[in-house]
Amino acid sequence: MRMTRLRVCKEVDQRLIHLKARTGLNPNLLCRIGFCLSLNDPSIPDPAAYPPDSDREINRYTLTGEWDSYFVALLRERCAYDNMDLDNDLEDQFRAHINRGVLMLYLRVKHLGDLDRLVQDFNPDIDGEQAKVGTNGSSRLHLP
């Protein structure tokens, strides 16, 4: 994937401001969580629904960090599952999943503690004692 910078839509820009105030987490981390939420949704996001019309521009490598190849692999797997053209659709789908995921996250997270519930929703075998989210946004997952 050649994309190095990502511009989100205005609505997502505003939701990121609110989510940061609610949770104290930085926008890059919120986008990562949102991206995963969106990938888990079986419907295909429409890139046209998220015009890159905000002033917020995010560096892809800052967004994905040391896990860039992992995020790209997840996206490639999802796009292949959706029968998309991996040469032409990957960047649009990356932007669409980030945007849609932040909007999904905004509806589910009203405060930092909601992230604990979100982790449990995705893995019901983990109880509240095993998944912890710190007040500084750090998380630790203790598996048996």
PDB file of C-alpha atoms in Angstrom, residues 11-103:
ATOM      1  CA  GLU A  11     -17.611  14.185  11.039  1.00  0.00           C
ATOM      2  CA  VAL A  12     -14.836  11.789  12.026  1.00  0.00           C
ATOM      3  CA  ASP A  13     -12.561  14.704  12.862  1.00  0.00           C
ATOM      4  CA  GLN A  14     -15.187  16.023  15.305  1.00  0.00           C
ATOM      5  CA  ARG A  15     -15.841  12.548  16.761  1.00  0.00           C
ATOM      6  CA  LEU A  16     -12.122  12.067  17.381  1.00  0.00           C
ATOM      7  CA  ILE A  17     -12.065  15.316  19.373  1.00  0.00           C
ATOM      8  CA  HIS A  18     -14.993  14.112  21.498  1.00  0.00           C
ATOM      9  CA  LEU A  19     -13.572  10.599  21.931  1.00  0.00           C
ATOM     10  CA  LYS A  20     -10.234  12.000  23.057  1.00  0.00           C
ATOM     11  CA  ALA A  21     -12.041  14.124  25.654  1.00  0.00           C
ATOM     12  CA  ARG A  22     -14.055  11.115  26.819  1.00  0.00           C
ATOM     13  CA  THR A  23     -11.195   8.650  27.054  1.00  0.00           C
ATOM     14  CA  GLY A  24      -7.933  10.580  27.130  1.00  0.00           C
ATOM     15  CA  LEU A  25      -6.673   8.371  24.283  1.00  0.00           C
ATOM     16  CA  ASN A  26      -4.897   9.974  21.340  1.00  0.00           C
ATOM     17  CA  PRO A  27      -6.539   9.968  17.891  1.00  0.00           C
ATOM     18  CA  ASN A  28      -4.067   7.442  16.487  1.00  0.00           C
ATOM     19  CA  LEU A  29      -5.002   4.856  19.090  1.00  0.00           C
ATOM     20  CA  LEU A  30      -8.713   5.621  18.640  1.00  0.00           C
ATOM     21  CA  CYS A  31      -8.347   5.146  14.869  1.00  0.00           C
ATOM     22  CA  ARG A  32      -6.613   1.793  15.405  1.00  0.00           C
ATOM     23  CA  ILE A  33      -9.442   0.565  17.620  1.00  0.00           C
ATOM     24  CA  GLY A  34     -12.029   1.902  15.194  1.00  0.00           C
ATOM     25  CA  PHE A  35     -10.279   0.234  12.256  1.00  0.00           C
ATOM     26  CA  CYS A  36     -10.542  -3.136  14.002  1.00  0.00           C
ATOM     27  CA  LEU A  37     -14.199  -2.515  14.862  1.00  0.00           C
ATOM     28  CA  SER A  38     -14.959  -1.750  11.237  1.00  0.00           C
ATOM     29  CA  LEU A  39     -13.088  -4.807   9.971  1.00  0.00           C
ATOM     30  CA  ASN A  40     -15.242  -6.927  12.271  1.00  0.00           C
ATOM     31  CA  ASP A  41     -18.463  -5.515  10.752  1.00  0.00           C
ATOM     32  CA  PRO A  42     -19.589  -7.833   7.911  1.00  0.00           C
ATOM     33  CA  SER A  43     -20.827  -5.017   5.670  1.00  0.00           C
ATOM     34  CA  ILE A  44     -18.501  -3.326   3.195  1.00  0.00           C
ATOM     35  CA  PRO A  45     -17.893   0.377   3.905  1.00  0.00           C
ATOM     36  CA  ASP A  46     -18.450   2.802   1.030  1.00  0.00           C
ATOM     37  CA  PRO A  47     -15.399   5.076   0.611  1.00  0.00           C
ATOM     38  CA  ALA A  48     -17.617   7.735  -1.020  1.00  0.00           C
ATOM     39  CA  ALA A  49     -19.509   8.081   2.271  1.00  0.00           C
ATOM     40  CA  TYR A  50     -16.359   9.481   3.911  1.00  0.00           C
ATOM     41  CA  PRO A  51     -15.008  12.373   1.839  1.00  0.00           C
ATOM     42  CA  PRO A  52     -11.522  13.493   2.873  1.00  0.00           C
ATOM     43  CA  ASP A  53     -12.816  16.972   3.686  1.00  0.00           C
ATOM     44  CA  SER A  54     -11.378  17.735   7.123  1.00  0.00           C
ATOM     45  CA  ASP A  55      -8.147  19.487   7.979  1.00  0.00           C
ATOM     46  CA  ARG A  56      -6.988  16.469  10.001  1.00  0.00           C
ATOM     47  CA  GLU A  57      -4.317  14.592   8.127  1.00  0.00           C
ATOM     48  CA  ILE A  58      -2.748  11.560   9.788  1.00  0.00           C
ATOM     49  CA  ASN A  59       0.576  10.023   8.874  1.00  0.00           C
ATOM     50  CA  ARG A  60      -0.062   6.340   8.186  1.00  0.00           C
ATOM     51  CA  TYR A  61       3.045   5.182  10.005  1.00  0.00           C
ATOM     52  CA  THR A  62       2.193   7.281  13.038  1.00  0.00           C
ATOM     53  CA  LEU A  63      -1.305   5.799  12.917  1.00  0.00           C
ATOM     54  CA  THR A  64      -0.286   2.160  12.630  1.00  0.00           C
ATOM     55  CA  GLY A  65       3.085   2.338  14.355  1.00  0.00           C
ATOM     56  CA  GLU A  66       5.235  -0.739  14.512  1.00  0.00           C
ATOM     57  CA  TRP A  67       2.185  -2.830  13.594  1.00  0.00           C
ATOM     58  CA  ASP A  68       1.820  -1.347  10.086  1.00  0.00           C
ATOM     59  CA  SER A  69       2.391  -4.633   8.294  1.00  0.00           C
ATOM     60  CA  TYR A  70      -0.118  -6.311  10.634  1.00  0.00           C
ATOM     61  CA  PHE A  71      -2.811  -3.691   9.871  1.00  0.00           C
ATOM     62  CA  VAL A  72      -2.129  -3.942   6.128  1.00  0.00           C
ATOM     63  CA  ALA A  73      -2.321  -7.749   6.301  1.00  0.00           C
ATOM     64  CA  LEU A  74      -5.680  -7.538   8.109  1.00  0.00           C
ATOM     65  CA  LEU A  75      -6.966  -5.113   5.482  1.00  0.00           C
ATOM     66  CA  ARG A  76      -5.727  -7.289   2.607  1.00  0.00           C
ATOM     67  CA  GLU A  77      -7.435 -10.312   4.143  1.00  0.00           C
ATOM     68  CA  ARG A  78     -10.700  -8.409   4.561  1.00  0.00           C
ATOM     69  CA  CYS A  79     -10.599  -7.017   1.011  1.00  0.00           C
ATOM     70  CA  ALA A  80      -9.859 -10.478  -0.393  1.00  0.00           C
ATOM     71  CA  TYR A  81     -12.812 -11.834   1.607  1.00  0.00           C
ATOM     72  CA  ASP A  82     -14.984  -9.073   0.100  1.00  0.00           C
ATOM     73  CA  ASN A  83     -13.764  -9.983  -3.441  1.00  0.00           C
ATOM     74  CA  MET A  84     -12.150  -6.596  -3.989  1.00  0.00           C
ATOM     75  CA  ASP A  85      -9.268  -5.698  -6.265  1.00  0.00           C
ATOM     76  CA  LEU A  86      -6.246  -5.646  -3.950  1.00  0.00           C
ATOM     77  CA  ASP A  87      -4.281  -3.419  -6.332  1.00  0.00           C
ATOM     78  CA  ASN A  88      -6.933  -0.724  -6.686  1.00  0.00           C
ATOM     79  CA  ASP A  89      -9.251  -0.859  -3.664  1.00  0.00           C
ATOM     80  CA  LEU A  90      -6.859  -1.213  -0.738  1.00  0.00           C
ATOM     81  CA  GLU A  91      -6.214   2.477  -0.017  1.00  0.00           C
ATOM     82  CA  ASP A  92      -9.861   3.514  -0.367  1.00  0.00           C
ATOM     83  CA  GLN A  93     -10.902   0.661   1.913  1.00  0.00           C
ATOM     84  CA  PHE A  94      -8.239   1.584   4.477  1.00  0.00           C
ATOM     85  CA  ARG A  95      -9.600   5.132   4.646  1.00  0.00           C
ATOM     86  CA  ALA A  96     -13.221   3.889   4.689  1.00  0.00           C
ATOM     87  CA  HIS A  97     -12.582   1.404   7.519  1.00  0.00           C
ATOM     88  CA  ILE A  98     -10.805   4.059   9.595  1.00  0.00           C
ATOM     89  CA  ASN A  99     -13.652   6.542   9.130  1.00  0.00           C
ATOM     90  CA  ARG A 100     -16.465   4.062   9.701  1.00  0.00           C
ATOM     91  CA  GLY A 101     -14.682   2.536  12.660  1.00  0.00           C
ATOM     92  CA  VAL A 102     -14.254   5.854  14.458  1.00  0.00           C
ATOM     93  CA  LEU A 103     -17.981   6.551  13.993  1.00  0.00           C
TER      94      LEU A 103
END
